[in-house]
Short mmCIF file of C-alpha atoms in Angstrom, two decimals:
data_model
loop_
_atom_site.label_atom_id
_atom_site.label_comp_id
_atom_site.label_asym_id
_atom_site.label_seq_id
_atom_site.Cartn_x
_atom_site.Cartn_y
_atom_site.Cartn_z
CA MET A 242 -12.40 7.23 -8.23
CA LEU A 243 -10.89 10.01 -10.88
CA LEU A 244 -11.59 12.79 -8.27
CA LEU A 245 -9.69 10.61 -5.49
CA LEU A 246 -6.99 10.49 -7.71
CA TRP A 247 -7.08 14.05 -9.15
CA GLY A 248 -7.06 14.98 -5.18
CA VAL A 249 -4.00 12.80 -4.62
CA GLY A 250 -1.65 13.41 -7.56
CA PRO A 251 -0.36 16.54 -5.99
CA LEU A 252 0.07 15.34 -3.09
CA CYS A 253 2.58 12.32 -4.23
CA ALA A 254 3.15 13.97 -7.00
CA GLN A 255 6.88 16.14 -6.99
CA ASP A 256 9.28 16.64 -9.80
CA ALA A 257 12.17 16.05 -7.61
CA LEU A 258 10.96 13.23 -6.00
CA LEU A 259 10.36 9.99 -8.00
CA SER A 260 9.49 6.84 -5.67
CA GLY A 261 8.61 3.72 -7.22
CA PRO A 262 7.48 1.85 -10.62
CA ARG A 263 6.79 4.32 -13.31
CA VAL A 264 3.20 4.46 -15.26
CA GLY A 265 3.03 1.24 -17.74
CA ASP A 266 5.63 -1.00 -15.58
CA THR A 267 4.58 -4.20 -14.52
CA PRO A 268 6.41 -4.15 -11.18
CA PRO A 269 7.36 -7.71 -10.00
CA ALA A 270 5.38 -9.73 -7.45
CA PHE A 271 6.90 -9.91 -3.64
CA GLU A 272 6.13 -11.57 -0.68
CA VAL A 273 4.88 -9.32 2.77
CA GLU A 274 4.74 -10.58 6.13
CA LEU A 275 1.58 -9.85 7.17
CA ALA A 276 0.62 -8.49 10.66
CA THR A 277 -3.26 -8.13 10.26
CA GLY A 278 -5.99 -10.16 8.72
CA ASP A 279 -6.53 -14.12 8.39
CA ASP A 280 -2.89 -14.39 7.25
CA ALA A 281 -0.79 -12.30 10.31
CA GLY A 282 2.48 -13.63 10.59
CA LYS A 283 2.65 -15.38 7.50
CA LYS A 284 4.85 -14.50 4.24
CA VAL A 285 2.12 -14.00 1.34
CA ASP A 286 2.70 -13.05 -2.05
CA LEU A 287 -0.92 -11.01 -2.49
CA LEU A 288 -0.47 -9.79 -5.73
CA ALA A 289 0.22 -13.45 -7.18
CA ARG A 290 -3.09 -14.40 -4.91
CA TRP A 291 -5.01 -11.06 -6.34
CA LYS A 292 -4.08 -12.02 -10.09
CA ASP A 293 -6.43 -10.68 -12.82
CA LYS A 294 -7.55 -8.04 -9.80
CA PRO A 295 -6.97 -4.18 -9.50
CA VAL A 296 -4.65 -3.28 -6.16
CA LEU A 297 -3.94 -0.18 -4.44
CA LEU A 298 -1.04 -0.77 -3.38
CA ILE A 299 0.07 1.43 -0.69
CA PHE A 300 4.28 1.49 0.43
CA TRP A 301 4.14 3.42 3.48
CA ASN A 302 7.98 4.71 5.17
CA GLY A 303 7.15 6.16 8.22
CA VAL A 304 3.96 6.90 9.97
CA THR A 305 2.92 10.77 10.40
CA ARG A 306 -0.64 12.38 11.36
CA PRO A 307 -1.17 13.62 7.36
CA SER A 308 0.05 9.93 6.11
CA PHE A 309 -1.91 8.06 8.46
CA GLY A 310 -5.08 10.43 7.40
CA LEU A 311 -4.76 9.85 4.24
CA VAL A 312 -3.87 6.13 4.27
CA LYS A 313 -7.37 5.70 6.25
CA GLN A 314 -9.04 7.41 3.35
CA LEU A 315 -7.37 4.83 0.93
CA ASP A 316 -8.37 2.01 2.81
CA LYS A 317 -11.94 3.24 3.29
CA TYR A 318 -11.83 4.46 -0.96
CA GLY A 319 -10.65 0.74 -1.41
CA ARG A 320 -13.35 -1.02 1.14
CA LEU A 321 -16.01 0.79 -1.21
CA ARG A 322 -14.44 -0.36 -4.45
CA GLN A 323 -14.05 -3.72 -2.90
CA PRO A 324 -17.63 -4.79 -4.05
CA GLU A 325 -16.18 -4.07 -8.14
CA GLY A 326 -13.09 -6.40 -7.27
CA LEU A 327 -10.22 -3.69 -6.05
CA GLU A 328 -7.52 -5.13 -3.23
CA VAL A 329 -5.88 -2.66 -1.21
CA LEU A 330 -2.47 -3.62 0.27
CA ILE A 331 -1.04 -1.22 2.78
CA VAL A 332 2.98 -1.98 2.92
CA ARG A 333 5.00 -0.82 5.94
CA ILE A 334 8.86 -0.28 4.41
CA THR A 335 11.29 -0.35 7.61
CA ASP A 336 14.09 -1.04 9.51
CA GLN A 337 12.27 -1.88 12.55
CA PRO A 338 9.52 -4.54 10.94
CA GLU A 339 8.80 -6.14 14.54
CA LYS A 340 8.00 -2.62 16.10
CA ASP A 341 5.60 -1.76 12.68
CA LYS A 342 4.25 -4.75 12.64
CA GLN A 343 3.03 -4.28 16.32
CA HIS A 344 2.19 -0.55 15.05
CA ALA A 345 -0.18 -1.99 12.32
CA LYS A 346 -1.86 -4.12 14.48
CA LEU A 347 -2.62 -1.21 16.47
CA LEU A 348 -4.23 0.60 13.88
CA TYR A 349 -6.00 -2.38 12.42
CA ASP A 350 -7.67 -3.24 15.87
CA ASN A 351 -8.07 0.16 17.06
CA TYR A 352 -8.24 3.04 14.00
CA ASP A 353 -10.75 1.10 11.42
CA LEU A 354 -7.76 0.41 9.19
CA LYS A 355 -9.07 -3.03 7.49
CA SER A 356 -6.79 -3.72 4.83
CA PRO A 357 -4.09 -6.00 4.76
CA ALA A 358 -0.94 -4.62 6.41
CA GLY A 359 2.37 -6.16 6.64
CA VAL A 360 6.10 -5.24 6.57
CA ALA A 361 8.21 -5.48 2.81
CA PRO A 362 11.40 -7.41 2.21
CA GLY A 363 14.48 -5.11 1.54
CA GLY A 364 13.97 -2.68 5.10
CA LYS A 365 13.50 1.01 4.23
CA ASN A 366 14.29 0.13 0.60
CA GLY A 367 11.33 -2.10 0.14
CA PRO A 368 10.96 -4.70 -2.51
CA ASP A 369 13.83 -5.27 -5.22
CA ASN A 370 13.13 -3.61 -8.21
CA TYR A 371 10.65 -1.45 -6.90
CA GLY A 372 12.86 1.68 -7.29
CA LEU A 373 11.26 3.09 -3.63
CA SER A 374 12.28 6.44 -2.50
CA THR A 375 13.52 6.59 1.04
CA ASP A 376 12.56 10.19 0.82
CA ALA A 377 8.63 9.26 0.21
CA GLY A 378 6.47 9.33 3.01
CA LEU A 379 4.10 7.36 0.74
CA THR A 380 4.08 6.07 -2.42
CA VAL A 381 0.86 4.73 -3.53
CA LEU A 382 0.28 2.97 -7.07
CA LEU A 383 -2.93 1.57 -8.58
CA LEU A 384 -2.48 -1.22 -10.80
CA ASP A 385 -4.92 -2.56 -12.98
CA LYS A 386 -5.99 -6.24 -13.37
CA GLN A 387 -2.63 -7.28 -15.37
CA HIS A 388 -1.21 -5.17 -12.56
CA GLN A 389 0.46 -2.94 -14.26
CA VAL A 390 0.78 0.80 -13.07
CA LEU A 391 -1.82 3.21 -13.87
CA PHE A 392 -1.49 5.75 -11.08
CA ASN A 393 2.32 6.74 -9.04
#
């Protein structure tokens, strides 16, 4: 896991661009409207459901080839670590929720992204109190079992 985070760190960390809760913060739970999986079409608070489990939380703002490649690798990594309890949630932050739910389903059905994916409330700003930057293509948070941010 350390190697993966070491490799992702330089891609996500820019001094001038801060996005999302900081290391040590405990972000609030929020509902996501799921587009994939057993709960597709429902609003679900997966952080509450995954109480006492580590979570890799991926906020995705705009799909590009590089961001898709990274999300695909993070999804694959999450599935490899799932036996150890890691859960992965891919959250689209968008002002076009219906379009992005359809796109999330397309990626799930055709491109082997198998983690739950959906659309966050709050449009391009994402969930309240998360402080997501609209300039960040991806904000990746690793939460420990108490959902405290270990990595941003």
